[in-house]
Amino acid sequence: MRPIRVFIAGIDGYLGWPLALHLINRGHTVAGADNFFRRKWVQEMGSCSVTPILGMEERCKAVEECFADKLLFWEGDLRSYEFVEKKFREFEPEAIVHLGECPSAPYSMIDVHHATFVQMNNITTTLNILFAMQNLMPEAHLVKLGTMGEYGTPNIDIPEGFFEVEFRGRTDYMPFPRQANSWYHWSKVHDSNNVMFACRNWGLRATDVMQGIVFGTRIEEMRDYQRMMTRFDIDQSFGTVVNRFCAQAVIGHPLTLYGLGSQRRGFIPLRDSMQCLTLSVENPPHEGEYRVFNQFQEIYSLSELALLVQDMSKELGLEAEIVHTQNPRKERETHYYKADHQNLLDLGYKPTENIRSEISQVLVDLMGYRKRILELKAVLLPDIHWEGQNRRVALLDSAPAEASKLN
Ligand code: USQ
C-alpha cells in the first residue's frame, strides 16, 4: 500500500493516540486535531487516566525521536466548521478517521445537559467533516467510528449494516434497524444516517465502523512504553467494562458485574482495533459507497469475561471476587446475540487468538499503577442511572487552559 495522508480527528484519545503510532509506523503521514475534551470529561467524573500520559507537545516529541517522523497536531474544536476546513485545506488528507466524539453512554444519561451536549457534539463534528470533505476533497475516504451498540440486542442475527427485507411480496436491500440504548448510542445512529446520506447525495466514500467494546493497554508500536502509552480510564462513564474489571482486580475491589451478567456483546482488544481501522484506511471503498464493518474479535457474555479476569488474576496471585451489583442501566440482560463480522476478515484481519494473555497483559501493566488505582477507588462504583434523577456536577463546556497537561 502506498503511504497516504491520514487526518485523525480526536488524536489525543484512547484510540486516536495508538492509531497515530500504528499508522506512522506503517509509513503514512499523520496529522490530527483534538480539543482535549476527553481529559476534561474524565476529570468531571472525578477521575483521570490510570496510565500517566504525556501532554501533546511531549507526545509529538516522543514520536519524532522514536519513529524519526513528524506528527502534526492542531489543538482545536471540530464543532467549528472554520477550524475543520482550515486544517483540511492545510493538510489535504486522503483519509480522515473520525474518533473525535464523546464515547460514553452513562455520560449522556446524566441529565438533559449531558444528553444534548453529547448529541450536538457528535452530530456536529461529523457534519462539519462531511461538508469540509465535499467542499475540499470529495475523493477522500472517511472512516467513521460508530458502535455495535447502534443495533441494540435484536432477537435476530445482526448483519453488517444492511439486510434484504421482504415485505408484502416485494424485496429491498435496506439499512438494518437500529435500536440503541442510550442518548450516546443514538448519536452514533444519527451520524450513520448522515454519513450514508452524504455518500448517496454527494458521492463521498465512507466506512462506518460498528465497533465492539475495546479493552487493552498496549500495541506493538509503544516500544518506549512510558512515553508512548495511551490513556486508560476506569470510571463508570469512560472506563469500558473489561478495563474496569482488570483495575478492580488489581486492588482487590469486587468486580462490578451489572445485573445478571448474561448480557452479550462483541469485544475487541486495542491492538485488533488498530489493525482493523488500518485495514479500513488502506482499503478504501469506491466513489459513492457507504459500507459498514462490524468490528469485534468475538462475542462474550459479561460473566464469561469476569470469570476470565478472575482466572487470570489468580495466576498473578490476585484475589478477584465477582459481585452482581444492581444494574444502573436499562438493558436486556438475557437475550439472543449473534452478529456477522466477515467484512474485515475478508480484508485480512487476523483476530487475537489468545484473549487470556491479552487480559493478563492488562493486569500486569495495571499492577504497576496500583497506588493510582487505589486513589481513584471511589470512581469504580456506578451512580448514573438510566431512570434519570442523576445528581451530578454541571457540565464544563470549555476546555480549561491547562487541559493538555491533564490526563
Ligand atoms: N458493565 C458492567 N460492569 C461495569 C461496567 C459495565 O457489568 O462495571 C456492563 C454494562 O451494563 C454493559 C456492558 O458492561 O452491559 C458494556 O458496558 P461498557 O461501559 O463497557 O460499554 P458501553 O457502554 O456499551 O460502551 C462502550 C464504549 C462505547 C462503544 C461501546 C461499544 O464506551 O464508546 O460504543 O462500548 S458497544 O457496547 O458494542 O456498543
XYZ file of C-alpha atoms in Angstrom, residues 33-391:
359
model
C -6.656 17.552 15.932
C -8.086 17.492 19.428
C -9.524 19.935 21.941
C -8.646 17.724 24.966
C -12.298 17.287 25.895
C -11.709 13.646 26.863
C -9.247 14.686 29.568
C -11.826 17.139 30.849
C -14.811 14.745 30.804
C -12.885 12.165 32.795
C -11.895 14.885 35.234
C -15.577 15.800 35.543
C -16.195 12.156 36.553
C -13.701 12.699 39.390
C -11.095 10.589 37.677
C -8.031 10.677 35.435
C -6.137 8.256 33.235
C -4.594 5.471 35.298
C -1.654 5.404 32.908
C 0.234 8.702 33.271
C 0.011 10.066 29.742
C 2.038 12.958 28.400
C 0.789 16.290 27.093
C 0.552 16.595 23.302
C 3.759 18.550 22.874
C 5.795 15.845 24.602
C 3.879 13.138 22.751
C 4.845 14.658 19.397
C 8.462 14.956 20.537
C 8.477 11.276 21.560
C 7.132 10.271 18.137
C 9.836 12.232 16.393
C 12.539 10.569 18.471
C 11.164 7.023 18.231
C 9.956 6.957 14.624
C 12.145 9.647 13.044
C 8.926 11.051 11.672
C 6.872 14.145 12.382
C 3.353 14.032 13.789
C 1.386 17.172 13.004
C -1.008 18.293 15.709
C -3.511 21.116 15.952
C -5.437 21.992 19.094
C -8.946 22.953 18.109
C -12.639 22.191 18.246
C -14.158 20.123 15.462
C -17.520 21.746 16.212
C -16.116 24.806 14.459
C -16.582 24.377 10.706
C -13.941 27.056 10.030
C -11.381 25.090 12.047
C -12.100 21.824 10.220
C -11.984 23.458 6.784
C -8.769 25.344 7.570
C -6.949 22.212 8.724
C -8.202 20.116 5.806
C -7.039 22.841 3.400
C -3.597 22.854 5.023
C -3.087 19.106 5.288
C -5.073 17.817 2.271
C -5.931 14.434 3.818
C -6.647 11.415 1.637
C -8.274 9.625 4.554
C -9.963 11.011 7.636
C -10.527 8.849 10.706
C -13.201 10.400 12.879
C -12.688 9.439 16.534
C -13.419 12.923 17.843
C -16.698 12.230 19.613
C -17.909 11.781 23.162
C -17.909 7.972 23.540
C -19.872 7.402 26.715
C -23.356 6.027 27.252
C -23.506 6.798 31.012
C -22.201 10.353 30.468
C -25.030 11.001 28.022
C -27.609 9.672 30.511
C -26.719 12.051 33.364
C -29.267 14.750 32.530
C -30.639 16.891 29.726
C -27.455 18.979 29.525
C -25.220 15.974 29.032
C -27.635 14.327 26.586
C -27.818 17.428 24.384
C -24.098 18.045 24.696
C -23.215 14.515 23.531
C -25.660 14.558 20.620
C -24.753 18.075 19.468
C -21.026 17.441 19.807
C -21.098 14.145 17.951
C -23.524 15.068 15.191
C -21.977 18.500 14.578
C -18.410 17.237 14.296
C -19.461 14.593 11.785
C -21.461 17.070 9.697
C -18.527 19.512 9.695
C -16.190 16.806 8.449
C -18.662 15.703 5.755
C -19.174 19.272 4.485
C -15.430 20.006 4.510
C -14.815 16.804 2.550
C -17.452 17.721 -0.002
C -16.066 21.249 -0.392
C -12.374 20.426 -0.500
C -11.653 16.755 -1.091
C -14.632 14.712 -2.288
C -12.224 11.932 -3.290
C -11.046 11.379 0.305
C -12.225 8.440 2.419
C -13.990 8.896 5.754
C -13.515 6.161 8.351
C -16.153 6.973 10.923
C -16.231 5.307 14.330
C -19.698 4.025 15.079
C -20.648 1.335 17.555
C -22.145 -2.148 17.701
C -24.494 -0.566 20.234
C -26.351 1.111 17.363
C -28.051 -2.213 16.638
C -29.101 -2.895 20.230
C -29.909 -6.506 21.006
C -32.474 -7.688 18.411
C -33.881 -11.183 18.535
C -32.466 -11.960 15.084
C -28.960 -12.081 13.591
C -27.244 -8.728 13.010
C -25.814 -8.244 9.517
C -23.135 -5.679 8.613
C -25.283 -2.605 8.192
C -27.745 -3.794 5.571
C -30.062 -6.736 5.001
C -32.568 -7.953 2.472
C -36.171 -7.396 3.511
C -39.259 -8.958 2.012
C -42.478 -7.060 2.698
C -45.835 -7.650 1.030
C -44.314 -9.575 -1.788
C -41.559 -7.076 -2.618
C -37.913 -7.128 -1.571
C -35.330 -4.423 -0.955
C -31.819 -4.150 0.477
C -32.171 -1.800 3.441
C -30.351 -0.461 6.499
C -30.770 -2.875 9.402
C -32.991 -1.327 12.118
C -31.119 0.473 14.868
C -32.348 0.104 18.450
C -29.783 1.977 20.512
C -29.876 2.010 24.271
C -28.557 5.426 25.348
C -28.555 9.017 24.086
C -24.892 8.438 23.177
C -25.599 5.310 21.137
C -28.434 7.164 19.355
C -25.980 9.957 18.469
C -23.997 7.325 16.576
C -27.169 6.186 14.779
C -27.873 9.764 13.700
C -24.256 10.014 12.495
C -24.643 6.813 10.490
C -27.721 8.178 8.753
C -25.928 11.437 7.967
C -22.827 9.710 6.606
C -24.968 7.364 4.490
C -26.873 10.332 3.066
C -23.659 12.260 2.287
C -22.381 9.280 0.299
C -25.645 8.996 -1.633
C -26.071 12.720 -2.173
C -22.512 13.863 -2.863
C -20.806 10.643 -3.909
C -18.461 10.644 -0.913
C -16.907 7.349 0.167
C -17.120 6.171 3.783
C -16.586 3.224 6.072
C -18.861 3.208 9.105
C -17.224 1.078 11.772
C -19.597 -0.650 14.190
C -17.025 -1.312 16.874
C -17.482 -3.552 19.893
C -16.148 -2.830 23.370
C -12.412 -2.184 23.334
C -10.023 -3.258 26.077
C -6.272 -3.282 26.486
C -3.260 -1.235 27.436
C -0.826 -1.586 24.564
C 0.080 -2.118 20.956
C 3.462 -3.175 19.492
C 4.339 0.366 18.414
C 4.508 1.542 22.050
C 8.147 0.465 22.145
C 9.052 3.275 24.512
C 6.063 2.355 26.656
C 6.486 5.015 29.325
C 6.246 7.852 26.828
C 4.047 6.157 24.225
C 1.285 4.773 26.416
C -2.309 5.666 25.744
C -4.806 6.725 28.358
C -6.613 4.109 30.429
C -9.866 5.048 32.141
C -11.698 3.189 34.872
C -14.567 5.496 35.862
C -18.183 4.429 35.207
C -18.504 6.636 32.116
C -15.238 6.358 30.229
C -13.819 3.081 31.504
C -15.088 0.160 29.449
C -16.116 -2.970 31.284
C -13.057 -5.246 30.889
C -10.664 -2.400 31.656
C -12.687 -1.660 34.783
C -12.736 -5.324 35.847
C -8.940 -5.509 35.489
C -8.401 -2.340 37.534
C -10.777 -3.664 40.199
C -8.932 -6.990 40.343
C -5.583 -5.263 40.804
C -6.691 -3.536 44.030
C -8.850 -6.359 45.392
C -12.102 -4.476 44.699
C -15.054 -6.707 43.769
C -15.676 -6.890 40.014
C -18.870 -4.894 39.453
C -20.951 -7.138 37.221
C -24.136 -5.219 36.460
C -27.278 -7.324 36.884
C -27.256 -10.959 35.814
C -24.102 -10.598 33.722
C -25.650 -12.599 30.892
C -25.583 -9.527 28.613
C -23.669 -10.469 25.462
C -21.502 -8.056 23.486
C -18.784 -8.028 20.830
C -15.344 -7.276 22.321
C -12.074 -6.286 20.692
C -8.527 -5.884 22.032
C -6.939 -2.469 21.474
C -4.311 -3.931 19.123
C -7.032 -5.564 16.981
C -8.917 -2.289 16.836
C -5.778 -0.624 15.419
C -5.345 -3.441 12.911
C -8.963 -3.133 11.738
C -9.022 0.669 11.475
C -5.810 0.489 9.450
C -7.287 -2.145 7.134
C -10.231 0.192 6.531
C -7.935 3.156 5.842
C -5.740 1.176 3.456
C -8.643 -0.391 1.527
C -11.000 2.469 0.672
C -14.458 1.898 -0.785
C -15.293 3.194 -4.256
C -16.794 6.587 -5.016
C -20.272 6.999 -3.537
C -20.006 3.828 -1.486
C -21.167 3.749 2.126
C -20.030 0.487 3.690
C -20.465 -0.853 7.194
C -17.988 -3.066 9.043
C -18.873 -4.820 12.293
C -15.583 -4.618 14.167
C -15.090 -7.045 17.031
C -12.929 -10.045 17.778
C -15.504 -12.281 19.491
C -18.806 -12.232 21.348
C -18.706 -12.977 25.076
C -21.114 -12.605 27.948
C -20.046 -10.237 30.717
C -19.951 -13.153 33.165
C -17.562 -15.051 30.897
C -15.229 -12.071 30.878
C -15.497 -11.506 34.627
C -14.572 -15.162 35.161
C -11.662 -14.815 32.761
C -10.379 -11.745 34.624
C -10.801 -13.646 37.894
C -8.904 -16.607 36.482
C -6.009 -14.589 35.087
C -5.810 -12.584 38.320
C -5.406 -15.812 40.269
C -2.424 -16.765 38.112
C -0.855 -13.450 39.121
C -1.592 -14.021 42.810
C -4.575 -11.634 42.961
C -7.919 -12.450 44.565
C -10.818 -11.131 42.464
C -14.316 -11.540 43.807
C -17.240 -11.175 41.385
C -20.271 -9.293 42.719
C -23.582 -8.851 40.913
C -24.446 -5.225 41.555
C -27.830 -3.702 40.788
C -27.801 -2.718 37.105
C -27.806 1.111 36.822
C -28.702 0.761 33.126
C -31.907 -0.304 31.442
C -30.758 -3.068 29.139
C -31.790 -6.613 28.277
C -29.820 -8.972 30.453
C -30.916 -12.245 28.879
C -31.112 -12.065 25.132
C -30.152 -13.522 21.772
C -26.987 -12.043 20.248
C -25.365 -13.075 17.006
C -23.637 -10.603 14.690
C -21.786 -11.019 11.395
C -18.205 -9.766 11.193
C -16.920 -11.104 7.922
C -16.008 -7.911 6.034
C -12.821 -7.181 7.976
C -11.790 -10.844 7.952
C -12.111 -10.703 4.148
C -9.744 -7.719 4.120
C -7.160 -9.726 6.081
C -7.987 -9.068 9.756
C -6.180 -11.626 11.960
C -8.015 -11.645 15.307
C -6.019 -12.036 18.507
C -6.412 -15.680 19.389
C -5.284 -15.646 22.967
C -7.671 -13.423 24.866
C -6.344 -14.843 28.154
C -2.869 -13.469 27.557
C -4.354 -10.162 26.416
C -6.195 -9.813 29.740
C -3.123 -10.944 31.621
C -1.068 -8.196 29.933
C -3.594 -5.581 31.065
C -3.414 -6.889 34.640
C 0.389 -6.887 34.635
C 0.518 -3.336 33.252
C -2.024 -2.121 35.802
C -0.164 -3.694 38.707
C 2.455 -1.016 38.093
C -0.219 1.625 38.813
C -1.838 0.039 41.860
C -1.332 3.118 44.004
C -3.002 5.359 41.427
C -5.972 2.974 41.101
C -6.361 2.903 44.888
C -6.503 6.700 44.872
C -9.296 6.523 42.271
C -11.224 3.757 44.048
C -14.305 5.960 44.516
C -14.967 6.093 40.760
C -15.321 2.315 40.481
C -18.918 2.217 41.729
C -21.649 3.459 39.376
C -24.171 6.140 40.353
C -25.524 7.223 36.953
C -28.923 5.632 36.428
C -30.870 5.251 33.195
C -34.025 6.316 35.025
C -32.737 9.913 35.260
C -32.727 11.885 38.533
C -28.947 11.905 38.499
C -27.334 14.372 40.812
